[in-house]
Amino acid sequence: AATNFSSIIDSGFDDTIYVDNTFLGLNGNSIDIRLSGGDDTVDISGGAFVTVRYQFASDGGDGTTGIHGDLALGRAVGLTSALIDGNNTLFTTSLATNFNISSGNDMGTFAGSDNFIGAARLAGSQYNDQLFGTVGNDELRGLGGNDFIDGRGGTDRISFQSSPNGVDVDLSSGTVADDGHGGTDQIRNIENVRGSIWDDSIAGDGGNNELDGRGGDDTISGGAGNDTLIGDSHSQAIDGYFGGNDILSGEAGDDTLLGGEGNDILNGGDDDDVLVGGYGNDVIIGGDGGSNFDIVNYYYETVLYAQAYLDLPIGNPQGVIVDLGAATGYDTFGNVDFLVGIEGVFGTQWDDVLIGGGNDEFESFRTFYGNDYVDGLGGWDRLDYAQYDNTHFVNIDIITGLAQLYQTSSPSTPVATTQFQNINDLRGTGGNDSLLGSDNTGGLVERYVGLAGNDTFQGRQGEDEASYHNEHNHGGFQGIVVSAHSSIFDAFEILDTFGDTDVAFDVEDIRGSVFADMIIGNSQANRLRGEAGIDDIDGKDGDDIIQGGTGADSLTGGNGSDTFVFAAGDVDAVDVINDFNIAQDQLDLAGLLDAAFLPANTTDYVQAVQAGGDTTVRVDYDGTGTAFGFVDVALLATVSAGSITFVYDDASNTSTVTIT
């Protein structure tokens, strides 16, 4: 077998080149075949990853003509220079034929024609080329000239990695203002961009893009969509490693920004983003706050991920020190990052110190192998082990402040230990976890999220919640079924979203899934939430708070004085309340109404209308105070007389509406 070479250059005559897995490139299984004259055939169907390049093609005598290459047809031919109109039709300047992009018809030639089979990458010439991809995933390189490049279907990348200067690419406008060779290209159906080793400007579009600046001081913006932005990746097989001081802007969508080497500025923008500074003193900005949840991820700087998966430089074998309150992160390289608007921190497999912001925001901390320390300081803070599947399990005790991670195959010796304090939200692994609360008297609810596995939750004192509302994001596929435990008084037995069975005792509250749930309370004062889906909720004994969420839910308060809650957005369907007692139960409509107009104008915004033996509750959801703004939110079964008490601000502010 031939080994340790990286390119094949044709003879200039009629060549046939067959490439299969016996060809191994110098720095990886990637071979560059460069064609010029003659009628050549290149067969790459044997499986090697090959670029077909026309870097040495002649110009046909006019100084501008290039090639027409079509990966779908497996053919490249010479052509004259062309222009493209708004209808995506190519008109040649010296031939009587025209070429429609969608039809795939061939053009006339000035020189030889080449056939290629199985190629996934196509590079043009230094002249004006038309390059077309397939319905699959392709890589296209125009090189010099004013080119037209169409990826067609699949997820396609345009690459400028060999450009001698920086490039200016805008996917939203479909233009390359500068291809690094002095040319201007038009591009269609391109999702991903790989820049040069120089200073690039790369902008995405409304889709999901991967934008890779490689070396140089790059400016990269993702636009809408869920994007991955990479400031400095590298491949020693291509161009070695070149760092740069990059500016990455995620804008809208759930983005991943990877700074690489250099002192970078990463701005996630709107929505939920993952930010990796890499080497250098970086400025890492999560975004605009609000409901956004932005994560600074130092695990991607470790040997387990940086090189193997992301092609980024590897940090030193040392943990990180992150203090959200001080807005600092000492990374694995010993550099200092400036952190703004960060709610989540991923540590490393070494010994980390992770400190929260000490505010009322929700914050989450994820630890890996290593002996770590986590302090949430204040507010709602989570210790998270969702990255581990059923090959691991974790035992966490808020009273002792210890979290011990085990491999399922070796359940007697922990592989990692985290000491923590000021944590009130625990999320386990995909294994059988034990999550223990505290004698909480501070007023905050302690929450337990088991994910997959047969998990055990013990709330101890204070108010505690077993939550399932986000398990679909981790593979959960069905609604939960909550019932009384067969042998433990007032304990819950819960069939979870994975089909596993959890046990919760000294736990008062249940938060359901996005599926159809069945939830039955106990003798305590429960808070039961169905969330999305068509849910069936029964509070049983105690003074319960019940919220069906979206969907047409069936709600039963049971004994006690119960409150039925309707939050913003809970107007897509009508909930049926089966046993509403107008003498002791309440409706909480604060989430649907503007309290500034209440209670003086109550009847302008809330109506209770009798229909047969039942009563329908209607609210003016758009706040116009007109009949056109009213929507039905609840049907009170067998309620036909009297006045309904509802909460319009908080538990101390109530008003009444008379059934009409």
mmCIF file of C-alpha atoms in Angstrom, residues 172-352:
data_model
loop_
_atom_site.group_PDB
_atom_site.id
_atom_site.type_symbol
_atom_site.label_atom_id
_atom_site.label_comp_id
_atom_site.label_asym_id
_atom_site.label_seq_id
_atom_site.Cartn_x
_atom_site.Cartn_y
_atom_site.Cartn_z
ATOM 1 C CA SER A 172 -27.619 35.735 4.918
ATOM 2 C CA SER A 173 -26.921 37.750 1.749
ATOM 3 C CA GLY A 174 -25.378 34.810 -0.108
ATOM 4 C CA THR A 175 -22.203 36.718 -0.890
ATOM 5 C CA VAL A 176 -18.481 36.430 -0.362
ATOM 6 C CA ALA A 177 -17.309 40.026 -0.645
ATOM 7 C CA ASP A 178 -13.688 38.884 -0.560
ATOM 8 C CA ASP A 179 -12.559 35.283 -1.006
ATOM 9 C CA GLY A 180 -8.995 36.041 0.080
ATOM 10 C CA HIS A 181 -7.775 35.899 -3.532
ATOM 11 C CA GLY A 182 -9.416 39.175 -4.530
ATOM 12 C CA GLY A 183 -12.510 37.509 -5.971
ATOM 13 C CA THR A 184 -16.200 37.946 -5.172
ATOM 14 C CA ASP A 185 -18.351 34.818 -4.918
ATOM 15 C CA GLN A 186 -22.058 34.114 -4.850
ATOM 16 C CA ILE A 187 -23.173 31.244 -2.625
ATOM 17 C CA ARG A 188 -26.392 29.288 -2.191
ATOM 18 C CA ASN A 189 -27.499 26.539 0.206
ATOM 19 C CA ILE A 190 -24.382 26.759 2.370
ATOM 20 C CA GLU A 191 -24.757 26.128 6.103
ATOM 21 C CA ASN A 192 -21.181 26.096 7.421
ATOM 22 C CA VAL A 193 -18.088 28.226 6.834
ATOM 23 C CA ARG A 194 -14.427 27.501 7.485
ATOM 24 C CA GLY A 195 -12.323 30.646 7.360
ATOM 25 C CA SER A 196 -8.656 31.301 6.674
ATOM 26 C CA ILE A 197 -5.671 31.625 8.980
ATOM 27 C CA TRP A 198 -5.913 35.401 8.572
ATOM 28 C CA ASP A 199 -8.368 38.056 9.802
ATOM 29 C CA ASP A 200 -11.848 37.001 8.659
ATOM 30 C CA SER A 201 -15.356 38.439 8.867
ATOM 31 C CA ILE A 202 -17.977 35.677 8.865
ATOM 32 C CA ALA A 203 -21.738 36.113 9.333
ATOM 33 C CA GLY A 204 -24.350 33.373 9.493
ATOM 34 C CA ASP A 205 -27.990 33.337 8.434
ATOM 35 C CA GLY A 206 -31.314 32.306 9.960
ATOM 36 C CA GLY A 207 -30.448 28.606 9.937
ATOM 37 C CA ASN A 208 -28.182 26.498 12.140
ATOM 38 C CA ASN A 209 -24.600 27.338 11.188
ATOM 39 C CA GLU A 210 -21.099 26.216 12.143
ATOM 40 C CA LEU A 211 -18.765 29.156 11.573
ATOM 41 C CA ASP A 212 -15.055 28.430 12.069
ATOM 42 C CA GLY A 213 -12.616 31.327 11.950
ATOM 43 C CA ARG A 214 -9.435 29.234 12.222
ATOM 44 C CA GLY A 215 -6.435 31.533 12.766
ATOM 45 C CA GLY A 216 -6.303 35.312 12.721
ATOM 46 C CA ASP A 217 -8.276 38.020 14.492
ATOM 47 C CA ASP A 218 -11.776 37.091 13.348
ATOM 48 C CA THR A 219 -15.195 38.675 13.738
ATOM 49 C CA ILE A 220 -17.931 36.030 13.670
ATOM 50 C CA SER A 221 -21.674 36.517 14.151
ATOM 51 C CA GLY A 222 -24.193 33.713 14.038
ATOM 52 C CA GLY A 223 -27.514 35.419 13.352
ATOM 53 C CA ALA A 224 -30.693 33.534 14.187
ATOM 54 C CA GLY A 225 -30.644 29.757 14.542
ATOM 55 C CA ASN A 226 -28.717 27.447 16.845
ATOM 56 C CA ASP A 227 -25.118 28.100 15.844
ATOM 57 C CA THR A 228 -21.627 26.889 16.688
ATOM 58 C CA LEU A 229 -19.018 29.648 16.457
ATOM 59 C CA ILE A 230 -15.335 28.709 16.603
ATOM 60 C CA GLY A 231 -12.732 31.426 16.892
ATOM 61 C CA ASP A 232 -9.589 29.354 16.372
ATOM 62 C CA SER A 233 -9.699 25.706 15.437
ATOM 63 C CA HIS A 234 -6.647 24.075 13.960
ATOM 64 C CA SER A 235 -5.520 21.041 12.088
ATOM 65 C CA GLN A 236 -1.826 20.278 11.926
ATOM 66 C CA ALA A 237 -2.448 18.323 8.732
ATOM 67 C CA ILE A 238 -3.534 21.537 6.998
ATOM 68 C CA ASP A 239 -2.110 24.741 8.438
ATOM 69 C CA GLY A 240 -0.699 24.164 11.898
ATOM 70 C CA TYR A 241 -2.131 26.249 14.753
ATOM 71 C CA PHE A 242 -2.662 29.983 14.529
ATOM 72 C CA GLY A 243 -4.302 31.861 17.375
ATOM 73 C CA GLY A 244 -6.039 35.212 17.250
ATOM 74 C CA ASN A 245 -8.018 37.721 19.264
ATOM 75 C CA ASP A 246 -11.534 36.973 18.059
ATOM 76 C CA ILE A 247 -14.965 38.553 18.483
ATOM 77 C CA LEU A 248 -17.787 35.991 18.465
ATOM 78 C CA SER A 249 -21.441 37.085 18.562
ATOM 79 C CA GLY A 250 -24.082 34.389 18.863
ATOM 80 C CA GLU A 251 -27.103 36.707 18.519
ATOM 81 C CA ALA A 252 -30.455 34.851 18.565
ATOM 82 C CA GLY A 253 -30.746 31.087 19.028
ATOM 83 C CA ASP A 254 -29.075 28.528 21.284
ATOM 84 C CA ASP A 255 -25.430 28.953 20.294
ATOM 85 C CA THR A 256 -22.074 27.383 21.111
ATOM 86 C CA LEU A 257 -19.127 29.802 20.973
ATOM 87 C CA LEU A 258 -15.553 28.452 21.064
ATOM 88 C CA GLY A 259 -12.851 31.062 21.463
ATOM 89 C CA GLY A 260 -9.717 28.969 20.996
ATOM 90 C CA GLU A 261 -6.381 30.706 21.404
ATOM 91 C CA GLY A 262 -5.985 34.437 21.971
ATOM 92 C CA ASN A 263 -7.779 37.043 24.061
ATOM 93 C CA ASP A 264 -11.306 36.669 22.725
ATOM 94 C CA ILE A 265 -14.664 38.376 23.248
ATOM 95 C CA LEU A 266 -17.606 35.968 23.277
ATOM 96 C CA ASN A 267 -21.150 37.350 23.384
ATOM 97 C CA GLY A 268 -23.888 34.735 23.391
ATOM 98 C CA GLY A 269 -26.742 37.150 22.671
ATOM 99 C CA ASP A 270 -30.324 36.020 23.148
ATOM 100 C CA ASP A 271 -31.453 32.543 24.250
ATOM 101 C CA ASP A 272 -29.431 29.741 25.889
ATOM 102 C CA ASP A 273 -25.747 29.620 24.942
ATOM 103 C CA VAL A 274 -22.620 27.594 25.741
ATOM 104 C CA LEU A 275 -19.413 29.644 25.858
ATOM 105 C CA VAL A 276 -15.833 28.311 25.799
ATOM 106 C CA GLY A 277 -13.075 30.883 26.037
ATOM 107 C CA GLY A 278 -10.117 28.582 25.475
ATOM 108 C CA TYR A 279 -6.589 29.892 25.896
ATOM 109 C CA GLY A 280 -6.229 33.575 26.746
ATOM 110 C CA ASN A 281 -7.755 36.238 28.965
ATOM 111 C CA ASP A 282 -11.245 36.209 27.506
ATOM 112 C CA VAL A 283 -14.359 38.323 27.962
ATOM 113 C CA ILE A 284 -17.344 35.971 28.147
ATOM 114 C CA ILE A 285 -20.807 37.546 28.026
ATOM 115 C CA GLY A 286 -23.846 35.365 28.441
ATOM 116 C CA GLY A 287 -26.442 37.654 26.910
ATOM 117 C CA ASP A 288 -29.393 39.794 27.790
ATOM 118 C CA GLY A 289 -30.516 38.030 30.958
ATOM 119 C CA GLY A 290 -34.205 37.420 31.485
ATOM 120 C CA SER A 291 -35.134 33.811 30.855
ATOM 121 C CA ASN A 292 -31.835 33.100 29.090
ATOM 122 C CA PHE A 293 -29.574 30.444 30.609
ATOM 123 C CA ASP A 294 -25.944 30.776 29.557
ATOM 124 C CA ILE A 295 -23.139 28.377 30.452
ATOM 125 C CA VAL A 296 -19.391 28.893 30.623
ATOM 126 C CA ASN A 297 -17.912 25.487 29.872
ATOM 127 C CA TYR A 298 -14.390 24.781 31.109
ATOM 128 C CA TYR A 299 -14.730 21.052 30.555
ATOM 129 C CA TYR A 300 -14.187 21.688 26.842
ATOM 130 C CA GLU A 301 -10.692 22.935 27.683
ATOM 131 C CA THR A 302 -9.712 19.570 29.122
ATOM 132 C CA VAL A 303 -7.933 16.719 27.394
ATOM 133 C CA LEU A 304 -11.134 14.682 27.281
ATOM 134 C CA TYR A 305 -12.798 17.122 24.892
ATOM 135 C CA ALA A 306 -10.571 19.900 23.639
ATOM 136 C CA GLN A 307 -8.504 17.899 21.173
ATOM 137 C CA ALA A 308 -10.525 14.754 20.625
ATOM 138 C CA TYR A 309 -13.824 16.432 19.761
ATOM 139 C CA LEU A 310 -13.367 20.151 19.173
ATOM 140 C CA ASP A 311 -9.846 20.438 17.760
ATOM 141 C CA LEU A 312 -8.981 23.093 20.349
ATOM 142 C CA PRO A 313 -5.814 23.550 22.408
ATOM 143 C CA ILE A 314 -5.571 21.543 25.627
ATOM 144 C CA GLY A 315 -5.425 23.181 29.040
ATOM 145 C CA ASN A 316 -3.012 22.307 31.815
ATOM 146 C CA PRO A 317 -3.901 19.474 34.224
ATOM 147 C CA GLN A 318 -5.343 21.879 36.764
ATOM 148 C CA GLY A 319 -8.810 22.785 37.918
ATOM 149 C CA VAL A 320 -10.562 26.095 37.514
ATOM 150 C CA ILE A 321 -11.589 28.727 40.052
ATOM 151 C CA VAL A 322 -14.820 30.418 39.031
ATOM 152 C CA ASP A 323 -16.507 33.154 41.063
ATOM 153 C CA LEU A 324 -19.658 34.487 39.414
ATOM 154 C CA GLY A 325 -20.024 37.176 42.068
ATOM 155 C CA ALA A 326 -16.548 38.488 41.314
ATOM 156 C CA ALA A 327 -17.126 37.936 37.552
ATOM 157 C CA THR A 328 -13.878 35.968 37.222
ATOM 158 C CA GLY A 329 -12.847 32.569 35.979
ATOM 159 C CA TYR A 330 -9.278 31.284 36.338
ATOM 160 C CA ASP A 331 -9.130 28.769 33.489
ATOM 161 C CA THR A 332 -7.137 25.583 32.950
ATOM 162 C CA PHE A 333 -4.327 27.568 31.293
ATOM 163 C CA GLY A 334 -3.907 29.876 34.300
ATOM 164 C CA ASN A 335 -5.474 32.819 32.471
ATOM 165 C CA VAL A 336 -8.277 34.972 33.871
ATOM 166 C CA ASP A 337 -11.623 35.273 32.096
ATOM 167 C CA PHE A 338 -14.097 38.093 32.721
ATOM 168 C CA LEU A 339 -17.604 36.651 33.108
ATOM 169 C CA VAL A 340 -20.859 38.573 32.616
ATOM 170 C CA GLY A 341 -24.407 37.243 32.576
ATOM 171 C CA ILE A 342 -23.459 33.626 33.303
ATOM 172 C CA GLU A 343 -25.924 31.290 35.019
ATOM 173 C CA GLY A 344 -24.243 27.902 34.533
ATOM 174 C CA VAL A 345 -20.687 26.666 35.130
ATOM 175 C CA PHE A 346 -19.180 23.394 33.885
ATOM 176 C CA GLY A 347 -15.984 22.444 35.698
ATOM 177 C CA THR A 348 -13.197 20.074 34.648
ATOM 178 C CA GLN A 349 -12.113 16.550 35.519
ATOM 179 C CA TRP A 350 -9.631 18.093 37.953
ATOM 180 C CA ASP A 351 -10.165 19.792 41.329
ATOM 181 C CA ASP A 352 -12.368 22.850 40.813
#
